[in-house]
mmCIF file with all atom_site columns, C-alpha atoms in Angstrom:
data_model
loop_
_atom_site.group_PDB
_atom_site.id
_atom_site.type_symbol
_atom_site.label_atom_id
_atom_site.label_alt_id
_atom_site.label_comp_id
_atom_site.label_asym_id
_atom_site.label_entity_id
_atom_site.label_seq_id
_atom_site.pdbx_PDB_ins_code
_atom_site.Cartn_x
_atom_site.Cartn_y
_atom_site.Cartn_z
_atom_site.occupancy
_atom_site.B_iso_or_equiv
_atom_site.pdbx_formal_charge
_atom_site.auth_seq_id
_atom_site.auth_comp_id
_atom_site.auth_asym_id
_atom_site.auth_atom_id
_atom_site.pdbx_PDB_model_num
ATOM 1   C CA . UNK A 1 1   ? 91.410  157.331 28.568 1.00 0.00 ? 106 UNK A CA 1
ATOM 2   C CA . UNK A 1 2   ? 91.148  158.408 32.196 1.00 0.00 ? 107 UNK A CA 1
ATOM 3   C CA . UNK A 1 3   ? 93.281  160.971 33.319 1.00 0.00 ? 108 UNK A CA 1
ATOM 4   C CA . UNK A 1 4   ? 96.865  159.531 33.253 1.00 0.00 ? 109 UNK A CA 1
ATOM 5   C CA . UNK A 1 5   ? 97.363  161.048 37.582 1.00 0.00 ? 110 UNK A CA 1
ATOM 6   C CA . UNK A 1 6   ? 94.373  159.135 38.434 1.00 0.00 ? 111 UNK A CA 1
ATOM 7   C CA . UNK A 1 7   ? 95.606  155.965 36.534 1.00 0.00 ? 112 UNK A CA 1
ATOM 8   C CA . UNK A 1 8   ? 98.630  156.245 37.938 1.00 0.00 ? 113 UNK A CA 1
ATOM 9   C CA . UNK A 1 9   ? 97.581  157.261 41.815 1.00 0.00 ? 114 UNK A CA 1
ATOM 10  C CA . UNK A 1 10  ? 96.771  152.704 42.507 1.00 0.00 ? 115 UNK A CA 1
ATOM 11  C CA . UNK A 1 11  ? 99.962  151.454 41.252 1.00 0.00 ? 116 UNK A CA 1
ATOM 12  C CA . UNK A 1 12  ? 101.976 154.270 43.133 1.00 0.00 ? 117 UNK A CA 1
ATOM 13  C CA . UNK A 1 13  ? 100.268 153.579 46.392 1.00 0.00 ? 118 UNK A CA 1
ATOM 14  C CA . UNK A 1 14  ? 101.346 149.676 45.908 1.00 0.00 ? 119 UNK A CA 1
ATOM 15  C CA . UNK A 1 15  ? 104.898 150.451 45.195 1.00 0.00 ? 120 UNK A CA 1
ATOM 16  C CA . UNK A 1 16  ? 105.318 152.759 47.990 1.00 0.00 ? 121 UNK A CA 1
ATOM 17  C CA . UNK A 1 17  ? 103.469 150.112 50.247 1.00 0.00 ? 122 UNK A CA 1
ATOM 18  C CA . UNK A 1 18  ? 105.760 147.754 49.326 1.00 0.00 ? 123 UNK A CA 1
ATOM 19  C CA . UNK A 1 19  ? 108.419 149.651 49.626 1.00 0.00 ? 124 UNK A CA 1
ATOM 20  C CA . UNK A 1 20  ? 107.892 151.292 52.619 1.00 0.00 ? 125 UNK A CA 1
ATOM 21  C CA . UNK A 1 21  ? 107.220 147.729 54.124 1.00 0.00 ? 126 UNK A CA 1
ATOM 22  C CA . UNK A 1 22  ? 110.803 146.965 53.505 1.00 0.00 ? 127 UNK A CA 1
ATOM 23  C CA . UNK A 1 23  ? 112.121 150.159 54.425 1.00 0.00 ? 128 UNK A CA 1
ATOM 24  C CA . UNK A 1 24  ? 113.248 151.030 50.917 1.00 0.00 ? 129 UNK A CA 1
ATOM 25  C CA . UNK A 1 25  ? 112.066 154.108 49.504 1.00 0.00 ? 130 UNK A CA 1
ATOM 26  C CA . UNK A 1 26  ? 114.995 155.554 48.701 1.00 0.00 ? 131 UNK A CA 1
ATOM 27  C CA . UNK A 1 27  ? 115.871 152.755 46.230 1.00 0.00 ? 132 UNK A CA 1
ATOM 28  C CA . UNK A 1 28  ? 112.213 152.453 44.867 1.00 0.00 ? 133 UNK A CA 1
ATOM 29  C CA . UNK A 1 29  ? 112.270 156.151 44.258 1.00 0.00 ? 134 UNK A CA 1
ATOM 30  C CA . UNK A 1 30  ? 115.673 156.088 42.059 1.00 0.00 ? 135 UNK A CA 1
ATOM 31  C CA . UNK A 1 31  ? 114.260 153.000 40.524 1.00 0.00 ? 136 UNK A CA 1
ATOM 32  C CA . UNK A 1 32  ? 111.001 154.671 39.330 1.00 0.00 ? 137 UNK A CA 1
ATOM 33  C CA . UNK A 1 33  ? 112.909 158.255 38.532 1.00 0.00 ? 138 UNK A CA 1
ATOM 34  C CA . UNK A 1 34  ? 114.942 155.945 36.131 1.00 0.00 ? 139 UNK A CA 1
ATOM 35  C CA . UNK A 1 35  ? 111.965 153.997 34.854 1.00 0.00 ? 140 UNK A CA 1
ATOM 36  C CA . UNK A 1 36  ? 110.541 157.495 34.368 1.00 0.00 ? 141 UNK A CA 1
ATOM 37  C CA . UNK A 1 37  ? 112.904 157.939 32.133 1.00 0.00 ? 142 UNK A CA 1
ATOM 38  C CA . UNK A 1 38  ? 113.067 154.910 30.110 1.00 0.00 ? 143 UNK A CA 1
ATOM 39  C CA . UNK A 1 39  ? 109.294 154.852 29.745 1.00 0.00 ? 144 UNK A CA 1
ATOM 40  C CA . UNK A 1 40  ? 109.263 159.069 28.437 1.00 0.00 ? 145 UNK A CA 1
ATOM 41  C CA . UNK A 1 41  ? 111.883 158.477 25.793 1.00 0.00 ? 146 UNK A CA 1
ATOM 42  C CA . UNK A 1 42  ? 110.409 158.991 22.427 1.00 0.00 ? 147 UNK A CA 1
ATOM 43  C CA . UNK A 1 43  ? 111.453 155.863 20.993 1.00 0.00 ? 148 UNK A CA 1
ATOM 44  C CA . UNK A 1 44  ? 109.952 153.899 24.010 1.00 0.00 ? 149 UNK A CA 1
ATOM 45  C CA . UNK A 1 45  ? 106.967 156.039 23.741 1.00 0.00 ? 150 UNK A CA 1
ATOM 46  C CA . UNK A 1 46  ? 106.254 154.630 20.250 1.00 0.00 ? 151 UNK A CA 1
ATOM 47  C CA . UNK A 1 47  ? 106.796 151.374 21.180 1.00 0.00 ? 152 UNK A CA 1
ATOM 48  C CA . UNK A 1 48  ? 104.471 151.404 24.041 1.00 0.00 ? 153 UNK A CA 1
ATOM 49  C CA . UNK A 1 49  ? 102.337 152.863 22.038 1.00 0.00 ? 154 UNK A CA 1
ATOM 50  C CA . UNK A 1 50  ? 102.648 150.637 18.420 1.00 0.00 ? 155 UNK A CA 1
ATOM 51  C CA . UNK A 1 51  ? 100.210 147.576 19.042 1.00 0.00 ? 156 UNK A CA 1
ATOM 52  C CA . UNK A 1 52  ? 102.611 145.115 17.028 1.00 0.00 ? 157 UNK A CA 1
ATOM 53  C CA . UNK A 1 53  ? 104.746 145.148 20.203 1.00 0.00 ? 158 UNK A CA 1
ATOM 54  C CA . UNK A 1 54  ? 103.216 142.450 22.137 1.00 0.00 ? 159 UNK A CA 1
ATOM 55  C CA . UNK A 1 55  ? 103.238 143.136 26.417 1.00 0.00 ? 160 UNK A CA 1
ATOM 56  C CA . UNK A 1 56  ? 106.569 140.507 26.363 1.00 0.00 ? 161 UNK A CA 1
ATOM 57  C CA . UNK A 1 57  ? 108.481 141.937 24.481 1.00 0.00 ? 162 UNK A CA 1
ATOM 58  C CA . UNK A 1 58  ? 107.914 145.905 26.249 1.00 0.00 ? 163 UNK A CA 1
ATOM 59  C CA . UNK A 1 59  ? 108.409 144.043 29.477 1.00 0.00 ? 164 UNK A CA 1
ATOM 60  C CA . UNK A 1 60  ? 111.792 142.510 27.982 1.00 0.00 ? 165 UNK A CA 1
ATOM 61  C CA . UNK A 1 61  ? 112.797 145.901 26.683 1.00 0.00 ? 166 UNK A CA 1
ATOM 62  C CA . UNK A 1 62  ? 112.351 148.210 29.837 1.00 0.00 ? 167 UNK A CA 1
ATOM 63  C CA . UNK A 1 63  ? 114.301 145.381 32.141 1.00 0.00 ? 168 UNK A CA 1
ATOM 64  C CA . UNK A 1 64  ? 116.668 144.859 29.641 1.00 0.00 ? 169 UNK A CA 1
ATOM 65  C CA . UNK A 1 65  ? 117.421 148.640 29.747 1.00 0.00 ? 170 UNK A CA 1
ATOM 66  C CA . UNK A 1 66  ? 117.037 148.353 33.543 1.00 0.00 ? 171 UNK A CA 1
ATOM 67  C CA . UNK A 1 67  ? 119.604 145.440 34.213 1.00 0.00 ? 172 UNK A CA 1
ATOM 68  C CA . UNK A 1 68  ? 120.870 145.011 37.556 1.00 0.00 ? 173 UNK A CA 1
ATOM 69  C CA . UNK A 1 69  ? 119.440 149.186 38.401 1.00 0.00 ? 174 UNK A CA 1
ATOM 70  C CA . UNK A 1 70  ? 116.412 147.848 38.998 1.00 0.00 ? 175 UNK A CA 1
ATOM 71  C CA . UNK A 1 71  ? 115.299 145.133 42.467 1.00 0.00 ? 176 UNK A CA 1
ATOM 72  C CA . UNK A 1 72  ? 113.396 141.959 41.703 1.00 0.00 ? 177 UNK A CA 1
ATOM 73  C CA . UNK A 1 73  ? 110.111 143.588 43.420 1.00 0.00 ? 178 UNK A CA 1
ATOM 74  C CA . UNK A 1 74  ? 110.240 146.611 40.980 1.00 0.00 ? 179 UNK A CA 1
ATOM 75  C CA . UNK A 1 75  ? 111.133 144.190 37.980 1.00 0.00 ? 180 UNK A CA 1
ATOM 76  C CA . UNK A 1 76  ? 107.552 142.427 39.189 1.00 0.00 ? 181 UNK A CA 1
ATOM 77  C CA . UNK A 1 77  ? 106.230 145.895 39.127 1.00 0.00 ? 182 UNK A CA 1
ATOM 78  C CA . UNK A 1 78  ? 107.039 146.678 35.878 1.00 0.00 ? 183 UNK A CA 1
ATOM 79  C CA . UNK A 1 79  ? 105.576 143.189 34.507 1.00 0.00 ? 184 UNK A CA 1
ATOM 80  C CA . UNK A 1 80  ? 102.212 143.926 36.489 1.00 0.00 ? 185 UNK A CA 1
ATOM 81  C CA . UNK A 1 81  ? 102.353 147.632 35.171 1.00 0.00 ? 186 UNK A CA 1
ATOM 82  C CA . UNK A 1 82  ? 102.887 146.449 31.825 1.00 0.00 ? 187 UNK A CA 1
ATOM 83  C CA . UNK A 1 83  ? 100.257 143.718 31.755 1.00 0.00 ? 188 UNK A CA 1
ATOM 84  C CA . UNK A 1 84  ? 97.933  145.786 32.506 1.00 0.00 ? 189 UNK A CA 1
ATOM 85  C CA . UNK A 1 85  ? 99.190  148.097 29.552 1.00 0.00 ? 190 UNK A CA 1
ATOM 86  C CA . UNK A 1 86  ? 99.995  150.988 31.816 1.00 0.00 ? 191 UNK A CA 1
ATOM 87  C CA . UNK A 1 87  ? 103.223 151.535 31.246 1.00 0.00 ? 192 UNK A CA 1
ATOM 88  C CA . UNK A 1 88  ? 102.994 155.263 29.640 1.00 0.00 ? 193 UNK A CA 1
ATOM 89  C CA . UNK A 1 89  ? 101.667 156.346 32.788 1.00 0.00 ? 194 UNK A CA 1
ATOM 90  C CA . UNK A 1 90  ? 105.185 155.012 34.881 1.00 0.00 ? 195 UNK A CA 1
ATOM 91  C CA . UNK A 1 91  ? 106.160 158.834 35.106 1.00 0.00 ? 196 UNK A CA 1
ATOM 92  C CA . UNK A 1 92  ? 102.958 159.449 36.630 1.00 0.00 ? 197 UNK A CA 1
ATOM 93  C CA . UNK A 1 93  ? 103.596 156.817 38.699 1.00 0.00 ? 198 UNK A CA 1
ATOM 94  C CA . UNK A 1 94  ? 106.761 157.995 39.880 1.00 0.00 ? 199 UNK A CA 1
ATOM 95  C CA . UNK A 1 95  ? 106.086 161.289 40.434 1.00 0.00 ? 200 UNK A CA 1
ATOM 96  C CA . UNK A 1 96  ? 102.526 160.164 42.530 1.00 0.00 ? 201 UNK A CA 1
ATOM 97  C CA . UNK A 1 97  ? 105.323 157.831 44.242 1.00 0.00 ? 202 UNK A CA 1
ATOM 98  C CA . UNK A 1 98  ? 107.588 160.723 45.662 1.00 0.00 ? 203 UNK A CA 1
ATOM 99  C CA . UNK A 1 99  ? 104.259 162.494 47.029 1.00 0.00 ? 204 UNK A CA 1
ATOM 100 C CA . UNK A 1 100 ? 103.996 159.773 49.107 1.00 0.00 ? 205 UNK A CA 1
ATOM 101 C CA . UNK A 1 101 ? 107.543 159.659 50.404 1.00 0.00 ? 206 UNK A CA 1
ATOM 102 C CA . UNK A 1 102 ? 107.274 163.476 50.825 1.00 0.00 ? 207 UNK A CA 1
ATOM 103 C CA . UNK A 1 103 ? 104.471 162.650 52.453 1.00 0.00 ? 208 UNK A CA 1
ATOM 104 C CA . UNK A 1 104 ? 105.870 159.630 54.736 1.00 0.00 ? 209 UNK A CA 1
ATOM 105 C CA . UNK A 1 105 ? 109.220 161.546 55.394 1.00 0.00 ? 210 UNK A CA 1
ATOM 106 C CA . UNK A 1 106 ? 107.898 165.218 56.527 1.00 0.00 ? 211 UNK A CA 1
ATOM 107 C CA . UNK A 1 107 ? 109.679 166.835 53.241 1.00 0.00 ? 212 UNK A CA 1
ATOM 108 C CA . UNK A 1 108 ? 108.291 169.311 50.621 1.00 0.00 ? 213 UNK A CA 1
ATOM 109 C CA . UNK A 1 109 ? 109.871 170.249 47.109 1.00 0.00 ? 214 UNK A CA 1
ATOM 110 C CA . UNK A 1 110 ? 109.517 174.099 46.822 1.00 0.00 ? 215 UNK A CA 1
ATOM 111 C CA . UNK A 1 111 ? 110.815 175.859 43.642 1.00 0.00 ? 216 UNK A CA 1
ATOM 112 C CA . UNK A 1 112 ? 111.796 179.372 43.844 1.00 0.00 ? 217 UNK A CA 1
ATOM 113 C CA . UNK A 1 113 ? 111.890 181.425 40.808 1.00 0.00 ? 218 UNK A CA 1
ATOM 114 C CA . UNK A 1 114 ? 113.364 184.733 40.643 1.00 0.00 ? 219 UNK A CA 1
ATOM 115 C CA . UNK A 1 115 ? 114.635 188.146 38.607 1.00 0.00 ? 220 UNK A CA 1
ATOM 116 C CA . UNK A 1 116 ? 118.314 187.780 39.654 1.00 0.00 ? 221 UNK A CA 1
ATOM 117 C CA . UNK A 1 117 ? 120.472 185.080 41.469 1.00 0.00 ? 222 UNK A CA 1
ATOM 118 C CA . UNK A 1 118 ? 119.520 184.211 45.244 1.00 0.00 ? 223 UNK A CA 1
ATOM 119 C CA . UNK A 1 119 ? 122.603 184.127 47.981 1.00 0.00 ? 224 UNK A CA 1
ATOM 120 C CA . UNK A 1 120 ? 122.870 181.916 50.884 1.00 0.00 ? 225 UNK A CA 1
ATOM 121 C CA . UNK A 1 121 ? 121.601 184.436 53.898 1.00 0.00 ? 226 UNK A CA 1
ATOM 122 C CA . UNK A 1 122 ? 118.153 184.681 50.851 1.00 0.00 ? 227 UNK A CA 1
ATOM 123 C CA . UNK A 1 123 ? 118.002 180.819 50.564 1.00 0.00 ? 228 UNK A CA 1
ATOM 124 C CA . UNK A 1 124 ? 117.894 180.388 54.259 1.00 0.00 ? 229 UNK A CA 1
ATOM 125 C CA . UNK A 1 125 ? 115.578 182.532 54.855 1.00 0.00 ? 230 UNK A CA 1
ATOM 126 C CA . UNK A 1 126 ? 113.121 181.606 52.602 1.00 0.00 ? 231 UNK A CA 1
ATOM 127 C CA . UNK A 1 127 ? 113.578 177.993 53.877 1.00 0.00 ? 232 UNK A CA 1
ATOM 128 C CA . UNK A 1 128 ? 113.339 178.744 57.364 1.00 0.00 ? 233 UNK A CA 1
ATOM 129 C CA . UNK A 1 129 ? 109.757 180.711 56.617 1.00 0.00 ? 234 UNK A CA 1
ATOM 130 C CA . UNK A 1 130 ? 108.459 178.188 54.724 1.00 0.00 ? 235 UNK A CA 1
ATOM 131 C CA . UNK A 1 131 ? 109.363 175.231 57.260 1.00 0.00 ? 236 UNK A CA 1
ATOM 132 C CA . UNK A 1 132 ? 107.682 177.626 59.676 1.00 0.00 ? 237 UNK A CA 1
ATOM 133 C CA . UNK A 1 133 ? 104.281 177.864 57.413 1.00 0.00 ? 238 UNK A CA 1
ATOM 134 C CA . UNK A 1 134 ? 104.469 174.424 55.556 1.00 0.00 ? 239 UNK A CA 1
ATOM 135 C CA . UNK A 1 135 ? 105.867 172.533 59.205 1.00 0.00 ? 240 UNK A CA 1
ATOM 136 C CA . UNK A 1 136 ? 107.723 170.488 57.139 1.00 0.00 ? 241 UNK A CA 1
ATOM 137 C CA . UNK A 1 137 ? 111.594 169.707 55.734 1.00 0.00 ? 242 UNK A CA 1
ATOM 138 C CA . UNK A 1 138 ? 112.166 171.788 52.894 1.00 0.00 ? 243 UNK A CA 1
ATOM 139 C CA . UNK A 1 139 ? 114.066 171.040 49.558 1.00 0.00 ? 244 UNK A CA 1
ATOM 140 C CA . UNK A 1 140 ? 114.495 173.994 48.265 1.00 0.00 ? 245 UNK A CA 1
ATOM 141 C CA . UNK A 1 141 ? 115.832 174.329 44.328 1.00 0.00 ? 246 UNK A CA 1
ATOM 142 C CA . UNK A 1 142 ? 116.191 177.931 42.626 1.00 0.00 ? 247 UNK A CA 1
ATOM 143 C CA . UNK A 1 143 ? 115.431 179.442 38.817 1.00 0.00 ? 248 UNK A CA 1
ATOM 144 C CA . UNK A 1 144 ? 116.208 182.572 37.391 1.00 0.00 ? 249 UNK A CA 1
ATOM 145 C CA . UNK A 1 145 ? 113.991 184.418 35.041 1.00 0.00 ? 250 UNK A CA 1
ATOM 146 C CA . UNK A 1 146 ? 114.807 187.469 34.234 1.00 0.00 ? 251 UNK A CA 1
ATOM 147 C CA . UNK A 1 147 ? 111.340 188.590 32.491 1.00 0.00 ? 252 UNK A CA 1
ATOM 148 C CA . UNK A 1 148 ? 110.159 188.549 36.442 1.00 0.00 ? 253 UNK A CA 1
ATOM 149 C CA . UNK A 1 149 ? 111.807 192.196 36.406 1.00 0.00 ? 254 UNK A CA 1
ATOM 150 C CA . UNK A 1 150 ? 112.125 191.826 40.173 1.00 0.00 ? 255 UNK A CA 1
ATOM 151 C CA . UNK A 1 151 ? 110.951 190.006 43.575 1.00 0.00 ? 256 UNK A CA 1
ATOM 152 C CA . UNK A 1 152 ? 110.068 186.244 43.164 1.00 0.00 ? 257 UNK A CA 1
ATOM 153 C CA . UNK A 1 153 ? 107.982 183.627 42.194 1.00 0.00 ? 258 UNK A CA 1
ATOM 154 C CA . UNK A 1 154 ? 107.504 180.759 44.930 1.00 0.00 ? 259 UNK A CA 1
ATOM 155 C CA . UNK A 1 155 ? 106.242 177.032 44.657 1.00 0.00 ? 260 UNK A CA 1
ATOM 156 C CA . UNK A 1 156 ? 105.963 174.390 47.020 1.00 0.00 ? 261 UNK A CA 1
ATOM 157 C CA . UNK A 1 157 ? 103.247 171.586 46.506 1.00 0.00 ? 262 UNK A CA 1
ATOM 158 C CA . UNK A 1 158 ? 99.654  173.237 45.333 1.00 0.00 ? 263 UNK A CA 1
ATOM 159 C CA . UNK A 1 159 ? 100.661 176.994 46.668 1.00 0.00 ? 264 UNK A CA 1
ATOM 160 C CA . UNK A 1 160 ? 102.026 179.407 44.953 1.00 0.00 ? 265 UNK A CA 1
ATOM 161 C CA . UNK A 1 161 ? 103.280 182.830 46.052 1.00 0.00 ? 266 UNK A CA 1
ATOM 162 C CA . UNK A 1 162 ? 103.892 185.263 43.325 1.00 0.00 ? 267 UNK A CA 1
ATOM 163 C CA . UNK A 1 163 ? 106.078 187.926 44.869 1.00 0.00 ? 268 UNK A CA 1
ATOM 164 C CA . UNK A 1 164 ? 107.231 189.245 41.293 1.00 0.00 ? 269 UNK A CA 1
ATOM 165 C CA . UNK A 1 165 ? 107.209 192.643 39.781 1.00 0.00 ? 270 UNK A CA 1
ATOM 166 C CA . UNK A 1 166 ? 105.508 191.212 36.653 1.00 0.00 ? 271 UNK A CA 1
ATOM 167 C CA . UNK A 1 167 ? 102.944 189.928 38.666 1.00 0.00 ? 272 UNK A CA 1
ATOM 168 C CA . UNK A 1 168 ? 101.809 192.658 40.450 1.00 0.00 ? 273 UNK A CA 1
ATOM 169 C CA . UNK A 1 169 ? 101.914 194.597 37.313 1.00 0.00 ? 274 UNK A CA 1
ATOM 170 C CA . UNK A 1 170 ? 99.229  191.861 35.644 1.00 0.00 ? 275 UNK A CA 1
ATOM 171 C CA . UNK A 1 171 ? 97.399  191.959 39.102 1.00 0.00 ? 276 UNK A CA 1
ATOM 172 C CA . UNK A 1 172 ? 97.013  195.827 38.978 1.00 0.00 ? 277 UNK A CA 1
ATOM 173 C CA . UNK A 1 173 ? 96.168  195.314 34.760 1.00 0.00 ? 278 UNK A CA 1
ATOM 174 C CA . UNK A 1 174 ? 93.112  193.646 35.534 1.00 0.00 ? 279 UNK A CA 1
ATOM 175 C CA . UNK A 1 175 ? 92.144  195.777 38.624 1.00 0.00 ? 280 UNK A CA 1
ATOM 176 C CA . UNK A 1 176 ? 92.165  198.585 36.552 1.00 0.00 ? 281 UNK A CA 1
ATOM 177 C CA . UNK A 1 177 ? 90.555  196.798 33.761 1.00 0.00 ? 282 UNK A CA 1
ATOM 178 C CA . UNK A 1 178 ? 93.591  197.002 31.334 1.00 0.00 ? 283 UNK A CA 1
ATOM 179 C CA . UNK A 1 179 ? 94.122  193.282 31.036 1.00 0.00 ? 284 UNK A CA 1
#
């Protein structure tokens, strides 16, 4: 099976053409965090995934879970997705779907992960640089991990910035041929 990203990359680019033609990406995006979800819980898993559960009765299941949470153009979504027995790849899907809203709305998801607890005047700062390198909206969530020893570990979209302790120690490892 191809790569479940590049399955998933046509149907998000639908959704978030259709939604964005009616102005509703917000809603689309709860939708598919929630079909998400649905479609990455074990027991749905094995369903999708058992062949004695005809396309019907999965697209029955996942709207019946969905009820009124979920619009009649992402119920229609979910019976194309289906038919074309795709619907392991819906967190794929989603999470190719908020890319594009990212994308469309001039925002960025940046993790930071570090040793001890950030405070506010930290937070903003960090924000304020990376709007200022990434010229975009940042949404900024935190992590601690203590094995990090000290500094920090940041993430937003495909760069990463390893400011920690423990990396620099692995960094000067392998310079000196130790790792």
């Amino acid at each position: 099976m191809a790569e479940k990203s590049t399955i998933a990359r046509p149907y998000a680019q639908a959704a978030f053409d259709i939604a964005k033609t009616k102005n509703d990406l917000k809603p689309w995006s709860e939708m598919l965090q929630f079909l998400s979800a649905v479609t990455s819980d074990v027991t749905m898993v094995g369903m999708i995934q058992n062949p004695q559960f005809q396309t019907q009765d999965l697209i029955d299941a996942v709207l019946k879970i969905g009820g009124d949470r979920l619009n009649t153009d992402v119920q229609n979504f979910v019976r194309v997705v289906a038919g074309n027995k795709r619907l392991i790849v819906l967190p794929e899907i989603a999470q190719a779907f908020e890319t594009h809203r990212a994308n469309e709305e001039g925002t960025i998801d940046a993790q930071v992960i570090s040793a001890f607890k950030l405070n506010a005047a930290q937070k903003k700062e960090l924000v304020t640089a990376l709007k200022k390198r990434l010229d975009r909206e940042i949404n900024l969530t935190t992590k601690i991990d203590k094995s990090l020893i000290g500094g920090s570990i940041v993430r937003a979209g495909d760069m990463v910035i390893d400011g920690s302790i423990t990396g620099q120690l692995d960094k000067l490892g392998h310079k000196l041929g130790v790792l």
